[in-house]
mmCIF file of C-alpha atoms and ligand atoms in Angstrom:
data_model
loop_
_atom_site.group_PDB
_atom_site.id
_atom_site.type_symbol
_atom_site.label_atom_id
_atom_site.label_comp_id
_atom_site.label_asym_id
_atom_site.label_seq_id
_atom_site.Cartn_x
_atom_site.Cartn_y
_atom_site.Cartn_z
ATOM 1 C CA MET A 1 8.356 0.598 31.717
ATOM 2 C CA GLN A 2 6.925 -0.384 28.244
ATOM 3 C CA LYS A 3 7.196 -4.006 27.045
ATOM 4 C CA LYS A 4 8.700 -4.591 23.530
ATOM 5 C CA PHE A 5 5.756 -5.379 20.790
ATOM 6 C CA VAL A 6 5.605 -6.254 16.997
ATOM 7 C CA LEU A 7 3.372 -4.288 14.784
ATOM 8 C CA LYS A 8 2.632 -5.637 11.001
ATOM 9 C CA ALA A 9 2.587 -3.063 8.076
ATOM 10 C CA SER A 10 0.484 -4.550 5.570
ATOM 11 C CA ALA A 11 1.042 -3.831 1.677
ATOM 12 C CA LYS A 12 -1.994 -2.317 -0.481
ATOM 13 C CA LEU A 13 -3.254 -2.863 -3.805
ATOM 14 C CA ASN A 14 -5.143 -0.516 -5.893
ATOM 15 C CA LEU A 15 -8.006 -2.324 -7.360
ATOM 16 C CA GLY A 16 -8.694 0.559 -9.388
ATOM 17 C CA LEU A 17 -7.092 3.947 -9.882
ATOM 18 C CA SER A 18 -8.114 6.990 -11.895
ATOM 19 C CA VAL A 19 -6.063 10.046 -11.991
ATOM 20 C CA LEU A 20 -8.504 13.144 -12.468
ATOM 21 C CA GLY A 21 -6.233 16.210 -12.855
ATOM 22 C CA ARG A 22 -3.306 18.243 -11.779
ATOM 23 C CA ARG A 23 -3.686 20.809 -8.866
ATOM 24 C CA ALA A 24 -2.265 23.879 -8.254
ATOM 25 C CA ASP A 25 0.117 22.309 -5.528
ATOM 26 C CA GLY A 26 1.697 19.972 -8.074
ATOM 27 C CA TYR A 27 0.109 16.993 -6.586
ATOM 28 C CA HIS A 28 -2.758 15.118 -8.726
ATOM 29 C CA ASN A 29 -6.669 14.723 -7.572
ATOM 30 C CA LEU A 30 -7.343 10.871 -7.946
ATOM 31 C CA GLU A 31 -10.167 8.457 -7.048
ATOM 32 C CA THR A 32 -8.861 5.152 -6.100
ATOM 33 C CA VAL A 33 -10.222 1.882 -4.680
ATOM 34 C CA MET A 34 -7.475 0.383 -2.238
ATOM 35 C CA GLN A 35 -7.256 -2.922 -0.475
ATOM 36 C CA GLN A 36 -5.195 -4.253 2.358
ATOM 37 C CA ILE A 37 -3.327 -7.455 1.747
ATOM 38 C CA SER A 38 -1.631 -9.701 4.064
ATOM 39 C CA LEU A 39 1.984 -9.146 2.554
ATOM 40 C CA ALA A 40 3.886 -7.027 5.277
ATOM 41 C CA ASP A 41 6.737 -5.663 6.650
ATOM 42 C CA THR A 42 7.370 -5.884 10.747
ATOM 43 C CA LEU A 43 8.029 -3.364 12.834
ATOM 44 C CA THR A 44 9.428 -3.971 16.318
ATOM 45 C CA PHE A 45 9.186 -1.273 19.248
ATOM 46 C CA GLU A 46 11.325 -1.950 22.181
ATOM 47 C CA PRO A 47 12.553 0.067 25.292
ATOM 48 C CA CYS A 48 16.001 1.326 24.540
ATOM 49 C CA THR A 49 18.029 2.050 27.490
ATOM 50 C CA THR A 50 20.992 4.145 26.076
ATOM 51 C CA GLY A 51 18.789 7.392 25.618
ATOM 52 C CA ARG A 52 15.750 9.383 25.132
ATOM 53 C CA GLY A 53 13.892 9.446 21.846
ATOM 54 C CA TRP A 54 14.245 7.011 19.216
ATOM 55 C CA THR A 55 16.717 4.757 17.475
ATOM 56 C CA PHE A 56 16.152 2.897 13.884
ATOM 57 C CA PHE A 57 17.379 -0.256 12.394
ATOM 58 C CA CYS A 58 16.392 -1.269 8.933
ATOM 59 C CA SER A 59 16.928 -5.061 7.456
ATOM 60 C CA ASP A 60 17.364 -3.206 4.214
ATOM 61 C CA PRO A 61 20.732 -1.112 4.585
ATOM 62 C CA ASP A 62 19.501 0.965 1.485
ATOM 63 C CA LEU A 63 16.625 2.350 3.387
ATOM 64 C CA ALA A 64 18.268 2.775 6.861
ATOM 65 C CA GLY A 65 18.698 6.565 6.426
ATOM 66 C CA ASP A 66 16.772 9.306 8.340
ATOM 67 C CA GLU A 67 14.718 9.977 5.293
ATOM 68 C CA ASN A 68 13.034 6.616 5.805
ATOM 69 C CA LEU A 69 9.149 7.376 6.415
ATOM 70 C CA VAL A 70 9.609 5.466 9.738
ATOM 71 C CA CYS A 71 12.051 8.243 10.931
ATOM 72 C CA ARG A 72 10.020 11.055 9.650
ATOM 73 C CA ALA A 73 6.955 9.622 11.390
ATOM 74 C CA ALA A 74 8.990 9.359 14.708
ATOM 75 C CA SER A 75 10.439 12.843 14.272
ATOM 76 C CA LEU A 76 7.021 14.529 13.608
ATOM 77 C CA LEU A 77 5.422 12.710 16.726
ATOM 78 C CA SER A 78 8.228 13.518 19.083
ATOM 79 C CA SER A 79 8.078 17.116 17.820
ATOM 80 C CA LEU A 80 4.521 17.141 19.011
ATOM 81 C CA SER A 81 5.523 16.270 22.641
ATOM 82 C CA ALA A 82 6.615 18.712 25.325
ATOM 83 C CA SER A 83 7.509 16.114 27.765
ATOM 84 C CA VAL A 84 10.698 13.937 27.635
ATOM 85 C CA LEU A 85 9.986 10.637 25.673
ATOM 86 C CA PRO A 86 11.251 7.251 26.817
ATOM 87 C CA GLY A 87 13.843 5.598 24.500
ATOM 88 C CA VAL A 88 12.526 3.332 21.897
ATOM 89 C CA ARG A 89 14.309 1.177 19.503
ATOM 90 C CA ILE A 90 12.289 1.020 16.089
ATOM 91 C CA SER A 91 13.159 -2.079 13.795
ATOM 92 C CA LEU A 92 11.861 -2.508 10.404
ATOM 93 C CA TYR A 93 12.059 -6.033 8.629
ATOM 94 C CA LYS A 94 11.268 -5.676 5.257
ATOM 95 C CA ASN A 95 9.532 -8.044 3.143
ATOM 96 C CA THR A 96 7.154 -5.765 0.737
ATOM 97 C CA PRO A 97 9.274 -4.820 -2.479
ATOM 98 C CA VAL A 98 10.133 -1.104 -2.864
ATOM 99 C CA GLN A 99 8.842 1.255 -5.167
ATOM 100 C CA ALA A 100 6.585 -0.939 -6.627
ATOM 101 C CA GLY A 101 2.973 0.347 -6.135
ATOM 102 C CA LEU A 102 2.241 -1.716 -2.880
ATOM 103 C CA GLY A 103 2.601 1.112 -0.548
ATOM 104 C CA GLY A 104 5.190 -0.376 1.621
ATOM 105 C CA GLY A 105 7.068 2.654 2.742
ATOM 106 C CA SER A 106 3.623 4.311 3.305
ATOM 107 C CA SER A 107 2.591 1.420 5.509
ATOM 108 C CA ASP A 108 5.635 1.554 7.502
ATOM 109 C CA ALA A 109 5.011 5.081 8.376
ATOM 110 C CA ALA A 110 1.282 4.477 9.387
ATOM 111 C CA ALA A 111 2.691 1.507 11.586
ATOM 112 C CA ALA A 112 5.235 3.846 13.145
ATOM 113 C CA LEU A 113 2.385 6.447 13.778
ATOM 114 C CA LEU A 114 0.384 3.792 15.471
ATOM 115 C CA GLY A 115 3.184 2.047 17.473
ATOM 116 C CA LEU A 116 4.792 4.986 18.722
ATOM 117 C CA ASN A 117 1.344 6.397 19.985
ATOM 118 C CA ARG A 118 1.170 2.992 21.948
ATOM 119 C CA PHE A 119 4.661 3.150 22.983
ATOM 120 C CA TRP A 120 4.825 6.977 24.058
ATOM 121 C CA GLN A 121 1.488 6.504 25.456
ATOM 122 C CA LEU A 122 0.760 10.028 23.549
ATOM 123 C CA GLY A 123 -3.225 9.018 23.553
ATOM 124 C CA LEU A 124 -3.979 10.793 20.112
ATOM 125 C CA LYS A 125 -6.844 9.893 18.480
ATOM 126 C CA LYS A 126 -7.853 8.686 14.987
ATOM 127 C CA ASP A 127 -8.522 12.071 13.454
ATOM 128 C CA VAL A 128 -5.141 13.472 14.721
ATOM 129 C CA LEU A 129 -3.400 10.502 13.512
ATOM 130 C CA LEU A 130 -4.889 10.876 10.013
ATOM 131 C CA ILE A 131 -3.858 14.360 9.674
ATOM 132 C CA LEU A 132 -0.309 13.300 10.764
ATOM 133 C CA ALA A 133 -0.685 10.586 7.952
ATOM 134 C CA ALA A 134 -1.624 12.968 5.319
ATOM 135 C CA ARG A 135 1.692 15.084 5.908
ATOM 136 C CA LEU A 136 3.826 12.054 5.821
ATOM 137 C CA GLY A 137 2.408 10.973 2.346
ATOM 138 C CA SER A 138 -0.940 10.482 0.141
ATOM 139 C CA ASP A 139 -0.826 6.789 0.733
ATOM 140 C CA VAL A 140 -0.453 6.723 4.623
ATOM 141 C CA SER A 141 -3.792 7.617 5.565
ATOM 142 C CA PHE A 142 -5.290 4.583 4.044
ATOM 143 C CA CYS A 143 -2.627 2.414 5.272
ATOM 144 C CA LEU A 144 -3.534 3.611 8.894
ATOM 145 C CA GLN A 145 -6.889 1.957 8.423
ATOM 146 C CA GLY A 146 -6.593 -0.857 6.072
ATOM 147 C CA GLY A 147 -9.446 -2.802 4.684
ATOM 148 C CA THR A 148 -11.295 -1.866 1.833
ATOM 149 C CA ALA A 149 -11.610 2.010 0.756
ATOM 150 C CA VAL A 150 -12.007 4.660 -1.694
ATOM 151 C CA ALA A 151 -9.226 7.369 -1.601
ATOM 152 C CA ARG A 152 -9.807 10.788 -2.936
ATOM 153 C CA GLY A 153 -7.933 14.058 -3.114
ATOM 154 C CA ARG A 154 -4.477 13.267 -3.428
ATOM 155 C CA GLY A 155 -5.141 9.905 -1.808
ATOM 156 C CA GLU A 156 -5.759 11.151 1.961
ATOM 157 C CA LEU A 157 -9.646 11.464 1.934
ATOM 158 C CA ILE A 158 -10.734 8.175 2.952
ATOM 159 C CA GLU A 159 -14.198 6.271 2.638
ATOM 160 C CA GLN A 160 -14.178 2.948 3.910
ATOM 161 C CA LEU A 161 -16.068 0.360 1.720
ATOM 162 C CA HIS A 162 -17.670 -2.675 2.737
ATOM 163 C CA PRO A 163 -14.948 -5.318 2.840
ATOM 164 C CA LEU A 164 -13.968 -7.289 -0.239
ATOM 165 C CA PRO A 165 -14.816 -10.787 -0.286
ATOM 166 C CA PHE A 166 -11.747 -13.041 0.210
ATOM 167 C CA TYR A 167 -9.335 -13.489 -2.566
ATOM 168 C CA TRP A 168 -5.974 -15.089 -3.117
ATOM 169 C CA VAL A 169 -3.771 -12.226 -4.568
ATOM 170 C CA VAL A 170 -0.623 -13.272 -6.795
ATOM 171 C CA LEU A 171 1.775 -10.439 -7.158
ATOM 172 C CA ALA A 172 3.834 -10.447 -9.980
ATOM 173 C CA LEU A 173 6.919 -8.153 -10.283
ATOM 174 C CA PRO A 174 9.569 -7.643 -13.223
ATOM 175 C CA PRO A 175 13.159 -7.991 -11.798
ATOM 176 C CA GLN A 176 14.932 -4.944 -11.004
ATOM 177 C CA VAL A 177 12.150 -2.521 -11.942
ATOM 178 C CA HIS A 178 11.385 0.451 -9.318
ATOM 179 C CA ILE A 179 9.494 3.271 -10.281
ATOM 180 C CA SER A 180 9.177 6.167 -7.965
ATOM 181 C CA THR A 181 5.580 7.818 -7.501
ATOM 182 C CA GLY A 182 6.698 11.351 -8.608
ATOM 183 C CA ALA A 183 8.595 9.929 -11.664
ATOM 184 C CA ALA A 184 5.317 7.840 -12.627
ATOM 185 C CA TYR A 185 3.225 10.859 -12.385
ATOM 186 C CA LYS A 186 5.322 12.701 -14.708
ATOM 187 C CA MET A 187 4.700 10.125 -17.235
ATOM 188 C CA LEU A 188 1.254 10.544 -17.516
ATOM 189 C CA ASP A 189 -0.888 12.271 -20.514
ATOM 190 C CA PRO A 190 -3.031 14.641 -19.206
ATOM 191 C CA LEU A 191 -5.743 13.772 -22.058
ATOM 192 C CA ASP A 192 -6.253 10.370 -19.971
ATOM 193 C CA PHE A 193 -7.048 12.287 -17.041
ATOM 194 C CA GLY A 194 -10.573 11.591 -15.689
ATOM 195 C CA LYS A 195 -11.097 8.886 -18.356
ATOM 196 C CA LEU A 196 -11.758 6.293 -16.127
ATOM 197 C CA SER A 197 -14.720 5.818 -13.941
ATOM 198 C CA LEU A 198 -14.644 3.334 -10.736
ATOM 199 C CA GLN A 199 -18.346 3.569 -9.841
ATOM 200 C CA GLU A 200 -19.113 0.083 -11.198
ATOM 201 C CA LEU A 201 -16.372 -1.165 -9.258
ATOM 202 C CA ILE A 202 -17.305 0.747 -5.934
ATOM 203 C CA LYS A 203 -20.919 -0.429 -6.452
ATOM 204 C CA ALA A 204 -19.993 -4.197 -6.840
ATOM 205 C CA ILE A 205 -17.825 -4.135 -3.722
ATOM 206 C CA GLU A 206 -20.651 -2.327 -1.734
ATOM 207 C CA ILE A 207 -23.077 -5.075 -2.709
ATOM 208 C CA GLY A 208 -20.647 -7.894 -2.100
ATOM 209 C CA ASP A 209 -21.008 -9.193 -5.760
ATOM 210 C CA ARG A 210 -18.181 -11.039 -6.651
ATOM 211 C CA LYS A 211 -18.853 -11.698 -10.152
ATOM 212 C CA ALA A 212 -19.130 -7.984 -10.924
ATOM 213 C CA ILE A 213 -15.910 -7.181 -9.208
ATOM 214 C CA ASP A 214 -13.916 -9.938 -11.233
ATOM 215 C CA ASP A 215 -15.744 -8.807 -14.472
ATOM 216 C CA TRP A 216 -14.477 -5.076 -13.841
ATOM 217 C CA LEU A 217 -10.840 -6.254 -12.816
ATOM 218 C CA ALA A 218 -10.839 -8.521 -15.966
ATOM 219 C CA GLY A 219 -11.445 -5.264 -18.084
ATOM 220 C CA SER A 220 -8.478 -3.785 -19.995
ATOM 221 C CA TYR A 221 -8.479 -0.548 -18.409
ATOM 222 C CA THR A 222 -8.500 -0.247 -14.593
ATOM 223 C CA ASN A 223 -5.755 2.157 -13.952
ATOM 224 C CA THR A 224 -4.793 5.752 -15.505
ATOM 225 C CA PHE A 225 -1.049 4.851 -15.129
ATOM 226 C CA GLN A 226 -0.957 1.362 -17.015
ATOM 227 C CA GLU A 227 -0.310 2.385 -20.305
ATOM 228 C CA ALA A 228 2.579 4.892 -19.698
ATOM 229 C CA ILE A 229 4.225 2.362 -16.954
ATOM 230 C CA ILE A 230 3.796 -0.876 -19.051
ATOM 231 C CA LYS A 231 5.096 0.726 -22.089
ATOM 232 C CA GLY A 232 8.021 2.498 -20.304
ATOM 233 C CA SER A 233 9.784 -0.983 -19.277
ATOM 234 C CA ALA A 234 10.203 -3.645 -21.681
ATOM 235 C CA THR A 235 10.486 -6.388 -18.952
ATOM 236 C CA LEU A 236 7.357 -5.486 -17.270
ATOM 237 C CA GLY A 237 5.501 -5.478 -20.893
ATOM 238 C CA ARG A 238 6.946 -8.780 -21.674
ATOM 239 C CA LEU A 239 5.665 -9.977 -18.070
ATOM 240 C CA ASN A 240 2.289 -8.483 -18.475
ATOM 241 C CA ARG A 241 1.776 -9.631 -22.156
ATOM 242 C CA SER A 242 2.724 -13.273 -21.194
ATOM 243 C CA LEU A 243 0.281 -13.237 -18.147
ATOM 244 C CA GLN A 244 -2.528 -11.771 -20.525
ATOM 245 C CA LEU A 245 -1.747 -14.637 -22.825
ATOM 246 C CA LEU A 246 -2.390 -17.219 -20.243
ATOM 247 C CA SER A 247 -5.679 -15.342 -19.636
ATOM 248 C CA LEU A 248 -4.662 -14.323 -15.846
ATOM 249 C CA ASN A 249 -6.128 -10.628 -16.398
ATOM 250 C CA PRO A 250 -3.027 -9.127 -14.729
ATOM 251 C CA ALA A 251 -3.551 -5.403 -13.266
ATOM 252 C CA LEU A 252 -1.449 -2.865 -12.248
ATOM 253 C CA SER A 253 -1.109 -1.590 -8.658
ATOM 254 C CA GLY A 254 -0.585 2.063 -7.912
ATOM 255 C CA SER A 255 2.033 3.544 -10.112
ATOM 256 C CA GLY A 256 3.296 0.223 -10.600
ATOM 257 C CA PRO A 257 5.268 -1.875 -11.565
ATOM 258 C CA ALA A 258 3.424 -4.704 -9.396
ATOM 259 C CA LEU A 259 1.149 -6.557 -11.200
ATOM 260 C CA PHE A 260 -1.644 -8.427 -9.389
ATOM 261 C CA ILE A 261 -4.038 -11.487 -9.983
ATOM 262 C CA LEU A 262 -7.064 -11.841 -7.624
ATOM 263 C CA THR A 263 -8.870 -15.423 -7.541
ATOM 264 C CA ALA A 264 -11.027 -17.184 -5.035
ATOM 265 C CA ASP A 265 -9.470 -20.400 -6.033
ATOM 266 C CA TYR A 266 -6.083 -21.492 -4.018
ATOM 267 C CA ASN A 267 -5.246 -23.842 -7.023
ATOM 268 C CA MET A 268 -5.586 -21.373 -9.555
ATOM 269 C CA ALA A 269 -3.570 -19.145 -7.405
ATOM 270 C CA ARG A 270 -0.909 -21.333 -7.284
ATOM 271 C CA SER A 271 -0.697 -22.020 -10.830
ATOM 272 C CA ALA A 272 -0.759 -18.291 -11.358
ATOM 273 C CA ALA A 273 2.299 -17.666 -9.059
ATOM 274 C CA TYR A 274 3.954 -20.537 -11.073
ATOM 275 C CA ALA A 275 3.405 -18.954 -14.393
ATOM 276 C CA VAL A 276 4.853 -15.629 -12.871
ATOM 277 C CA ARG A 277 7.965 -17.337 -12.097
ATOM 278 C CA GLU A 278 8.213 -19.397 -15.502
ATOM 279 C CA ASN A 279 7.726 -15.909 -17.043
ATOM 280 C CA GLY A 280 10.894 -14.497 -15.407
ATOM 281 C CA GLY A 281 8.666 -12.585 -12.786
ATOM 282 C CA LYS A 282 8.894 -12.583 -9.018
ATOM 283 C CA ALA A 283 5.705 -14.262 -7.599
ATOM 284 C CA PHE A 284 4.455 -13.646 -3.908
ATOM 285 C CA LEU A 285 1.127 -15.404 -2.904
ATOM 286 C CA SER A 286 -1.076 -13.191 -0.543
ATOM 287 C CA TRP A 287 -4.513 -12.773 0.294
ATOM 288 C CA THR A 288 -7.099 -9.926 1.185
ATOM 289 C CA MET A 289 -7.437 -8.398 4.572
ATOM 290 C CA THR A 290 -10.053 -6.576 6.161
ATOM 291 C CA GLY A 291 -8.871 -4.087 8.326
ATOM 292 C CA ASN A 292 -6.234 -2.654 10.989
ATOM 293 C CA ARG A 293 -6.871 -4.127 14.636
ATOM 294 C CA GLU A 294 -4.340 -1.717 15.777
ATOM 295 C CA TRP A 295 -6.911 0.987 15.960
ATOM 296 C CA LEU A 296 -8.434 -0.849 19.273
ATOM 297 C CA TYR A 297 -5.595 0.785 21.079
ATOM 298 C CA VAL A 298 -6.360 4.430 19.849
HETATM 299 O O1 C5P B 301 2.559 11.864 -1.171
HETATM 300 P P1 C5P B 301 3.692 11.053 -1.635
HETATM 301 O O2 C5P B 301 4.856 11.756 -0.888
HETATM 302 O O3 C5P B 301 3.674 9.642 -1.730
HETATM 303 O O4 C5P B 301 3.925 11.373 -3.381
HETATM 304 C C1 C5P B 301 4.991 11.612 -4.016
HETATM 305 C C2 C5P B 301 4.944 12.360 -5.327
HETATM 306 O O5 C5P B 301 3.879 11.530 -5.980
HETATM 307 C C3 C5P B 301 4.569 13.639 -4.820
HETATM 308 O O6 C5P B 301 6.014 14.526 -4.853
HETATM 309 C C4 C5P B 301 4.025 13.922 -6.353
HETATM 310 O O7 C5P B 301 5.110 14.391 -7.199
HETATM 311 C C5 C5P B 301 3.384 12.746 -6.495
HETATM 312 N N1 C5P B 301 2.163 12.856 -6.476
HETATM 313 C C6 C5P B 301 1.133 13.603 -7.148
HETATM 314 N N2 C5P B 301 -0.196 13.281 -6.862
HETATM 315 C C7 C5P B 301 -0.968 12.364 -5.812
HETATM 316 C C8 C5P B 301 0.279 11.730 -5.133
HETATM 317 C C9 C5P B 301 1.731 11.818 -5.319
HETATM 318 O O8 C5P B 301 1.405 14.068 -7.929
HETATM 319 N N3 C5P B 301 -1.987 12.362 -5.567
#
């Protein structure tokens, strides 16, 4: 019988995000540099004696329904297996803010794929898991691998990059602002598509040039979503402005509303987190990570 085990589902940042254009299937092509961070949800997998298949518990009752990506990952995997699968209880403990641009749900889905592949001893290899990940959501492929990567297509085509040098990450969230990815894409002006190039950032990461990375992130335009999303919420706009006035260079992650500040200096990170709270935001202190160890089991 399988033993209980625990997996972390790390949040992600989009260090840069350029929407390139709308596709015939309703999605958008993009290019984005993604970074795994230490802020994470926790999933436990344990034998469930009451039956076969899987049962699901979530610490946030609002996310406990069948439409949770963890449940969708479980039903996708179980539909692929002809044999009777041993019962598993999956418990999800949420830490990552939802609908914030931090990939919390996508990362839960990725951890569910990895965890159930192990628990049910399915033996699915990386290439198959990546195909399943893309079916669950555009960001799930990156979350499977973690580390630092460029994502293209609708987000499912991953090119791993040299690991980012270590940074402390200060996350700044305006209270009570949640933005669904689909709604955020609808807010974009097509005239902005393809205007942002990430080549300088990618080059700086590949050669490990911290100064060039810092300079790129300090630029005024790092994400196609930033104007529409920041204009669309007065609370987010105020938080962003006050952090800008303190020269903290906040950038928007994904389709927002999470802002982030990167610094190599711990004292600076603590002061930035304090400044976020002083200005009415919720602050999380996190750090950059170099990749998912769970691949060792695939
Ligand atoms: O892939 P995911 O399920 O996370 O996407 C949620 C929604 O965001 C999609 O239904 C689509 O409206 C939008 N989206 C998009 N282009 C992408 C990713 C997501 O238009 N590259």
